CSV table of C-alpha atoms in Angstrom, one decimal:
chain,number,residue,atom,x,y,z
A,1306,MET,CA,17.8,-10.8,-55.4
A,1307,LYS,CA,17.2,-7.3,-54.2
A,1308,HIS,CA,13.9,-8.6,-52.8
A,1309,THR,CA,15.2,-11.2,-50.8
A,1310,ARG,CA,18.2,-9.0,-49.2
A,1311,PHE,CA,15.4,-6.5,-48.1
A,1312,LEU,CA,13.4,-9.2,-46.6
A,1313,VAL,CA,16.4,-10.8,-44.7
A,1314,LEU,CA,17.2,-7.0,-43.7
A,1315,ILE,CA,13.6,-6.7,-42.3
A,1316,THR,CA,13.7,-10.0,-40.7
A,1317,LEU,CA,16.9,-9.4,-38.8
A,1318,ALA,CA,15.8,-5.8,-37.6
A,1319,PHE,CA,12.5,-7.1,-36.4
A,1320,ALA,CA,14.5,-10.1,-34.4
A,1321,SER,CA,17.1,-7.3,-33.0
A,1322,VAL,CA,14.2,-5.1,-31.7
A,1323,MET,CA,12.2,-8.2,-30.2
A,1324,ALA,CA,15.5,-9.3,-28.4
A,1325,THR,CA,16.3,-6.3,-27.1
A,1326,SER,CA,13.0,-4.6,-26.2
A,1327,SER,CA,10.8,-5.1,-22.7
A,1328,SER,CA,7.1,-5.8,-23.1
A,1329,PRO,CA,5.6,-2.8,-25.0
A,1330,ASP,CA,2.7,-2.6,-22.7
A,1331,PRO,CA,4.0,-2.6,-18.9
A,1332,MET,CA,1.8,-3.4,-16.0
A,1333,ILE,CA,0.9,0.2,-14.5
A,1334,PHE,CA,0.0,0.8,-10.7
A,1335,VAL,CA,-0.9,4.0,-9.2
A,1336,SER,CA,-1.7,5.2,-6.0
A,1337,ALA,CA,-1.8,8.3,-3.5
A,1338,SER,CA,0.1,7.7,-0.2
A,1339,PRO,CA,1.2,9.8,2.8
A,1340,CYS,CA,4.8,10.9,3.0
A,1341,ASP,CA,6.0,9.2,6.0
A,1342,PRO,CA,9.9,8.8,6.8
A,1343,VAL,CA,10.0,5.4,5.2
A,1344,ALA,CA,8.5,6.8,2.1
A,1345,ARG,CA,10.6,10.0,2.1
A,1346,HIS,CA,13.7,7.5,2.5
A,1347,TYR,CA,12.8,5.4,-0.4
A,1348,LEU,CA,12.0,8.3,-3.0
A,1349,ASP,CA,14.9,10.5,-1.5
A,1350,ILE,CA,12.4,13.1,-0.5
A,1351,PRO,CA,14.2,15.4,2.1
A,1352,LYS,CA,13.0,14.9,5.6
A,1353,ASP,CA,12.3,19.0,6.0
A,1354,PHE,CA,10.2,19.3,2.5
A,1355,ASP,CA,6.7,20.1,3.2
A,1356,CYS,CA,4.9,17.0,2.0
A,1357,GLU,CA,1.7,15.2,3.1
A,1358,MET,CA,0.9,13.3,-0.4
A,1359,ILE,CA,2.9,11.3,-2.7
A,1360,LYS,CA,1.4,10.3,-6.0
A,1361,TRP,CA,2.8,7.2,-7.5
A,1362,ARG,CA,3.0,5.8,-11.1
A,1363,LEU,CA,4.9,2.6,-11.2
A,1364,SER,CA,5.5,0.8,-14.7
A,1365,LEU,CA,6.5,-3.1,-14.7
A,1366,TYR,CA,8.0,-4.2,-18.0
A,1367,LYS,CA,8.6,-7.9,-18.7
A,1368,ASP,CA,10.4,-9.7,-21.1
A,1369,PRO,CA,7.9,-10.6,-23.8
A,1370,ARG,CA,9.8,-13.8,-24.5
A,1371,ASN,CA,9.3,-15.4,-21.2
A,1372,GLN,CA,7.3,-12.9,-19.3
A,1373,SER,CA,10.3,-12.3,-16.8
A,1374,PRO,CA,10.6,-9.1,-15.0
A,1375,THR,CA,13.0,-6.6,-16.6
A,1376,ARG,CA,12.8,-2.8,-16.0
A,1377,PHE,CA,10.7,-0.3,-14.0
A,1378,GLU,CA,10.1,3.3,-14.2
A,1379,LEU,CA,8.7,5.1,-11.3
A,1380,SER,CA,7.2,8.6,-11.7
A,1381,TYR,CA,6.2,10.4,-8.5
A,1382,THR,CA,4.9,13.7,-7.5
A,1383,TYR,CA,4.8,15.0,-3.9
A,1384,GLY,CA,4.1,18.1,-2.0
A,1385,MET,CA,1.2,19.6,0.1
A,1386,THR,CA,-2.5,18.6,-1.0
A,1387,LYS,CA,-4.5,21.3,-2.6
A,1388,PRO,CA,-7.8,21.5,-0.8
A,1389,GLY,CA,-11.0,20.7,-2.3
A,1390,THR,CA,-8.9,18.9,-5.3
A,1391,GLU,CA,-6.9,15.7,-5.8
A,1392,GLY,CA,-3.7,17.6,-6.7
A,1393,PHE,CA,-1.0,19.3,-5.1
A,1394,MET,CA,-0.3,23.2,-4.1
A,1395,ASN,CA,1.8,24.7,-6.8
A,1396,GLY,CA,1.7,21.5,-8.7
A,1397,GLY,CA,4.0,19.4,-6.4
A,1398,PHE,CA,7.7,18.1,-7.0
A,1399,ALA,CA,8.0,15.5,-9.7
A,1400,LYS,CA,10.7,13.0,-9.7
A,1401,GLU,CA,11.7,9.6,-11.6
A,1402,LEU,CA,13.2,6.5,-10.7
A,1403,LYS,CA,14.4,3.8,-13.1
A,1404,GLY,CA,16.1,0.4,-12.7
A,1405,LYS,CA,15.3,-3.3,-12.5
A,1406,TRP,CA,12.6,-5.5,-10.9
A,1407,THR,CA,12.4,-8.8,-9.5
A,1408,ALA,CA,9.4,-11.0,-8.6
A,1409,THR,CA,9.9,-13.5,-5.6
A,1410,LYS,CA,7.4,-16.0,-4.3
A,1411,SER,CA,6.6,-15.0,-0.8
A,1412,THR,CA,7.4,-17.3,1.9
A,1413,SER,CA,5.3,-15.9,4.4
A,1414,GLN,CA,1.6,-17.3,5.1
A,1415,ARG,CA,0.2,-13.9,5.2
A,1416,ALA,CA,-1.9,-12.3,2.4
A,1417,GLY,CA,0.1,-11.9,-1.0
A,1418,SER,CA,1.8,-14.3,-3.3
A,1419,HIS,CA,4.9,-12.6,-4.4
A,1420,VAL,CA,7.1,-9.7,-3.4
A,1421,TYR,CA,8.0,-7.2,-6.5
A,1422,GLN,CA,11.6,-5.5,-5.6
A,1423,LEU,CA,12.5,-2.5,-7.5
A,1424,ILE,CA,16.3,-2.1,-8.0
A,1425,PRO,CA,17.1,1.5,-8.7
A,1426,ASP,CA,20.1,2.3,-11.2
A,1427,SER,CA,20.7,5.4,-9.7
A,1428,ARG,CA,21.3,4.6,-5.8
A,1429,PRO,CA,21.8,1.8,-3.4
A,1430,GLY,CA,18.8,0.0,-1.6
A,1431,THR,CA,15.6,-1.5,-2.8
A,1432,ILE,CA,11.9,-0.9,-2.8
A,1433,SER,CA,9.5,-3.8,-2.1
A,1434,PHE,CA,6.1,-4.2,-2.6
A,1435,LEU,CA,3.6,-7.1,-1.9
A,1436,LYS,CA,1.5,-8.4,-4.7
A,1437,LEU,CA,-2.0,-9.0,-3.0
A,1438,ASP,CA,-3.5,-10.0,-6.5
A,1439,GLU,CA,-3.1,-9.2,-10.1
A,1440,ASN,CA,-4.7,-5.4,-9.5
A,1441,VAL,CA,-3.4,-4.7,-6.1
A,1442,LEU,CA,0.0,-4.1,-4.5
A,1443,HIS,CA,1.2,-3.0,-1.2
A,1444,LEU,CA,4.4,-1.0,-0.2
A,1445,LEU,CA,6.6,-2.8,2.4
A,1446,ASP,CA,8.8,-1.3,5.0
A,1447,LEU,CA,12.6,-1.9,5.5
A,1448,LYS,CA,11.7,-4.8,7.7
A,1449,GLY,CA,9.2,-6.4,5.2
A,1450,ASN,CA,5.8,-5.0,7.2
A,1451,PHE,CA,3.0,-3.5,5.2
A,1452,MET,CA,3.6,0.2,5.2
A,1453,ILE,CA,1.0,2.0,7.6
A,1454,GLY,CA,-1.0,5.0,6.0
A,1455,ASN,CA,-3.3,7.2,7.9
A,1456,ALA,CA,-7.0,8.0,7.7
A,1457,GLY,CA,-6.3,10.1,4.4
A,1458,PHE,CA,-4.0,8.0,2.2
A,1459,SER,CA,-2.7,4.4,2.1
A,1460,TYR,CA,0.3,2.6,0.4
A,1461,THR,CA,-1.9,0.3,-1.6
A,1462,MET,CA,-0.9,0.6,-5.6
A,1463,ASN,CA,-3.9,-0.4,-7.9
A,1464,LYS,CA,-3.6,-1.5,-11.1
A,1465,LEU,CA,-4.7,1.2,-14.0
B,13,MET,CA,47.2,1.4,23.7
B,14,ARG,CA,44.9,3.9,25.7
B,15,ALA,CA,44.5,6.3,22.5
B,16,MET,CA,43.7,3.2,20.3
B,17,ARG,CA,40.7,2.2,22.8
B,18,LYS,CA,39.4,5.6,22.7
B,19,LEU,CA,39.8,5.7,19.0
B,20,MET,CA,37.9,2.4,19.0
B,21,VAL,CA,35.2,3.5,21.5
B,22,MET,CA,34.6,6.7,19.4
B,23,MET,CA,34.2,4.6,16.0
B,24,LEU,CA,31.8,2.2,17.6
B,25,THR,CA,29.6,5.1,19.2
B,26,ILE,CA,29.7,7.1,15.7
B,27,THR,CA,28.7,3.6,13.9
B,28,PHE,CA,25.8,2.3,16.2
B,29,GLY,CA,24.8,6.0,17.0
B,30,ASN,CA,24.1,6.3,13.4
B,31,VAL,CA,22.2,3.1,12.8
B,32,TYR,CA,20.1,4.1,15.9
B,33,ALA,CA,19.4,7.4,14.8
B,34,GLN,CA,18.4,6.2,11.4
B,35,SER,CA,16.1,3.4,12.2
B,36,GLU,CA,14.6,5.4,15.0
B,37,ASN,CA,13.6,8.0,12.2
B,38,LEU,CA,12.3,5.2,9.5
B,39,LEU,CA,9.7,3.9,11.9
B,40,ASN,CA,6.6,2.5,10.5
B,41,ILE,CA,4.1,3.1,13.1
B,42,PRO,CA,0.2,3.7,13.3
B,43,SER,CA,-0.3,7.7,12.8
B,44,LYS,CA,-2.4,9.7,15.3
B,45,THR,CA,-5.9,10.1,14.8
B,46,THR,CA,-7.0,13.5,13.3
B,47,THR,CA,-10.3,13.1,14.9
B,48,ARG,CA,-11.5,15.7,17.7
B,49,ILE,CA,-12.8,12.8,19.7
B,50,PRO,CA,-10.0,10.4,20.8
B,51,VAL,CA,-10.4,6.9,19.5
B,52,GLU,CA,-11.4,4.2,22.0
B,53,GLU,CA,-8.6,2.1,23.6
B,54,GLY,CA,-8.2,-0.4,26.4
B,55,PRO,CA,-8.1,-4.1,26.8
B,56,ASN,CA,-11.6,-4.7,25.2
B,57,VAL,CA,-10.2,-2.6,21.9
B,58,TRP,CA,-8.9,-4.8,19.2
B,59,GLY,CA,-8.1,-2.0,17.0
B,60,VAL,CA,-9.4,1.4,15.4
B,61,PHE,CA,-8.8,1.7,11.6
B,62,HIS,CA,-9.3,4.7,9.6
B,63,GLY,CA,-9.6,5.0,5.6
B,64,ARG,CA,-11.3,6.7,2.6
B,65,VAL,CA,-12.7,4.6,-0.3
B,66,PRO,CA,-14.4,5.3,-3.7
B,67,CYS,CA,-17.9,6.3,-3.1
B,68,GLN,CA,-19.8,4.9,-5.9
B,69,GLU,CA,-18.1,1.7,-6.2
B,70,MET,CA,-18.5,1.1,-2.4
B,71,ALA,CA,-22.3,1.9,-2.4
B,72,LYS,CA,-22.8,-0.3,-5.3
B,73,GLU,CA,-20.8,-3.3,-3.5
B,74,LEU,CA,-22.9,-2.5,-0.3
B,75,LYS,CA,-26.3,-1.8,-2.2
B,76,MET,CA,-26.7,1.6,-0.4
B,77,PRO,CA,-28.0,4.8,-2.2
B,78,VAL,CA,-25.8,7.7,-2.4
B,79,GLU,CA,-25.9,11.0,-4.2
B,80,SER,CA,-24.4,11.1,-7.7
B,81,SER,CA,-21.7,13.7,-6.5
B,82,CYS,CA,-20.5,11.6,-4.0
B,83,GLU,CA,-16.8,10.9,-4.6
B,84,LYS,CA,-15.4,9.4,-1.4
B,85,LEU,CA,-16.5,7.6,1.8
B,86,LYS,CA,-14.6,8.4,5.2
B,87,TRP,CA,-14.9,5.6,7.5
B,88,ALA,CA,-13.8,4.6,11.1
B,89,PHE,CA,-13.9,1.0,12.2
B,90,THR,CA,-13.5,0.0,15.9
B,91,PHE,CA,-13.0,-3.4,16.7
B,92,TYR,CA,-13.8,-5.1,20.1
B,93,GLN,CA,-12.3,-8.2,21.6
B,94,ASP,CA,-12.8,-10.3,24.6
B,95,PRO,CA,-10.2,-9.0,27.2
B,96,ALA,CA,-9.6,-12.4,28.4
B,97,THR,CA,-9.2,-14.4,25.3
B,98,ARG,CA,-8.7,-11.6,22.8
B,99,GLN,CA,-11.2,-13.1,20.5
B,100,LEU,CA,-12.6,-10.7,18.0
B,101,THR,CA,-16.4,-9.9,19.5
B,102,ALA,CA,-18.0,-6.6,18.0
B,103,TYR,CA,-17.5,-3.8,15.7
B,104,LYS,CA,-18.7,-0.1,15.2
B,105,TRP,CA,-18.6,1.3,11.9
B,106,GLU,CA,-18.7,5.3,11.6
B,107,GLY,CA,-18.7,8.1,9.1
B,108,SER,CA,-20.1,8.8,5.7
B,109,LEU,CA,-23.6,7.0,5.5
B,110,PHE,CA,-23.5,6.3,9.1
B,111,ARG,CA,-23.5,9.8,10.3
B,112,ASN,CA,-26.8,9.6,12.2
B,113,LYS,CA,-26.2,6.2,13.4
B,114,PRO,CA,-23.1,3.9,13.3
B,115,ALA,CA,-23.5,0.4,12.2
B,116,GLU,CA,-22.7,-2.1,14.9
B,117,GLY,CA,-22.8,-5.7,15.4
B,118,LYS,CA,-20.8,-9.1,15.7
B,119,CYS,CA,-17.6,-10.0,14.1
B,120,VAL,CA,-15.2,-12.9,13.8
B,121,LEU,CA,-11.9,-13.6,12.3
B,122,LEU,CA,-11.9,-16.4,9.6
B,123,LYS,CA,-9.5,-17.9,7.0
B,124,GLY,CA,-9.8,-18.3,3.5
B,125,MET,CA,-9.8,-16.0,0.2
B,126,PRO,CA,-10.7,-17.7,-3.1
B,127,ASP,CA,-6.9,-17.7,-4.1
B,128,ASN,CA,-5.6,-17.9,-0.7
B,129,PRO,CA,-6.8,-20.4,1.9
B,130,ASP,CA,-4.3,-18.8,4.7
B,131,ALA,CA,-5.5,-15.2,4.2
B,132,VAL,CA,-7.0,-14.0,7.4
B,133,LEU,CA,-10.4,-12.2,7.0
B,134,VAL,CA,-12.6,-10.0,9.4
B,135,GLN,CA,-16.2,-11.0,8.8
B,136,LEU,CA,-18.8,-8.3,9.9
B,137,ASN,CA,-22.3,-9.8,10.7
B,138,PRO,CA,-21.4,-13.4,10.6
B,139,ASP,CA,-25.0,-14.1,12.4
B,140,LYS,CA,-26.5,-12.2,9.3
B,141,PRO,CA,-24.9,-13.8,6.3
B,142,GLU,CA,-26.8,-11.6,3.8
B,143,HIS,CA,-25.3,-8.4,5.5
B,144,SER,CA,-22.0,-9.9,5.9
B,145,VAL,CA,-18.9,-7.8,4.9
B,146,PHE,CA,-15.4,-8.9,4.6
B,147,LEU,CA,-11.9,-7.4,5.1
B,148,LEU,CA,-8.7,-9.0,4.4
B,149,LYS,CA,-6.2,-8.8,7.5
B,150,GLY,CA,-3.0,-7.7,5.9
B,151,ASP,CA,-1.3,-7.7,9.2
B,152,ASP,CA,-2.2,-6.1,12.6
B,153,ASN,CA,-2.0,-2.5,11.2
B,154,VAL,CA,-3.6,-2.8,7.7
B,155,LEU,CA,-7.0,-4.1,6.6
B,156,PHE,CA,-8.3,-4.3,2.9
B,157,MET,CA,-12.2,-4.1,2.2
B,158,LEU,CA,-13.2,-7.3,0.0
B,159,ASP,CA,-16.1,-7.4,-2.5
B,160,SER,CA,-19.0,-9.8,-1.8
B,161,ASN,CA,-16.9,-12.8,-3.3
B,162,LYS,CA,-14.1,-11.9,-0.8
B,163,ASN,CA,-11.9,-10.7,-3.7
B,164,LEU,CA,-9.7,-7.6,-3.3
B,165,ILE,CA,-11.3,-4.3,-5.0
B,166,LYS,CA,-8.9,-2.4,-7.3
B,167,GLY,CA,-8.9,1.5,-6.2
B,168,THR,CA,-7.8,4.7,-8.2
B,169,ASP,CA,-4.9,6.8,-8.3
B,170,TYR,CA,-6.3,8.5,-5.4
B,171,LEU,CA,-8.4,6.2,-3.2
B,172,SER,CA,-8.1,2.6,-2.4
B,173,TYR,CA,-10.0,0.3,-0.2
B,174,THR,CA,-7.5,0.2,2.7
B,175,PHE,CA,-7.8,0.9,6.4
B,176,ASN,CA,-5.1,1.8,8.5
B,177,ARG,CA,-4.6,1.4,12.2
B,178,VAL,CA,-4.8,4.7,14.3
B,179,VAL,CA,-3.8,5.8,17.7
B,180,ASN,CA,-4.3,8.7,20.2
């Protein structure tokens, strides 16, 4: 009897965890981008803050039951580049953004099959990426155009 | 009535003034070149694109020898067009690996990637298929280097295979 009750409890606990959790292994995309006004706007970086590079790490979680998008976590560091390294002067300034994300089929005939849209919990507005393939996303501007980088950095996100 | 009208005008000015100021500040436009020599421009220039790509992986793709310490390749593409038809005609490829002499040749636009028949590509050296290089045209301002099978190449947390339009 005790054994049966224990098994039922374990089963219920497992089912509860499965029902509420997102995929334990998110898709992770990384990038080093410029720090243009649109990116500053998306990431709440003050316009007068000395910034020439943003390092992005975007984790996209899916519901394990049906693979539909659930939560996202975006951690990013920004600041001035440290010459001769891939890092920042004084380590840069780190922030995080969390929320929900959606994936919609792109209706445009251009490259890219889906638009991934981040909807942050903490503030209004969205951040959109075009999915170019399974491994490569590209940040879009407020009008849905490709964000234009510079000679050093681009707004392309690469799967880790 | 006059006071009301003044108030309306003031409110409209503030509202649309702010919208204009915000959109003005949030422009997504090509960056100015950081090179000492201005980039080429004029009716025969289709566009100039700059970028940095991972060295070892790219060199392997292009079958070009590089030092083991090589980390990134800094490249500049200048694409030329027929001023009358605006058809892409030729390219000049400068920077790392081409310091002594830029690579030059013909180029064309064509359609089709393995998973997207509508994708627009730039093909370098269409007249020499064994030396052809393909770039995906994201839009007028952003190009992506492709591998020999016309697939996108995954970059790192620091470098991508992306080239961005630059201007003077």
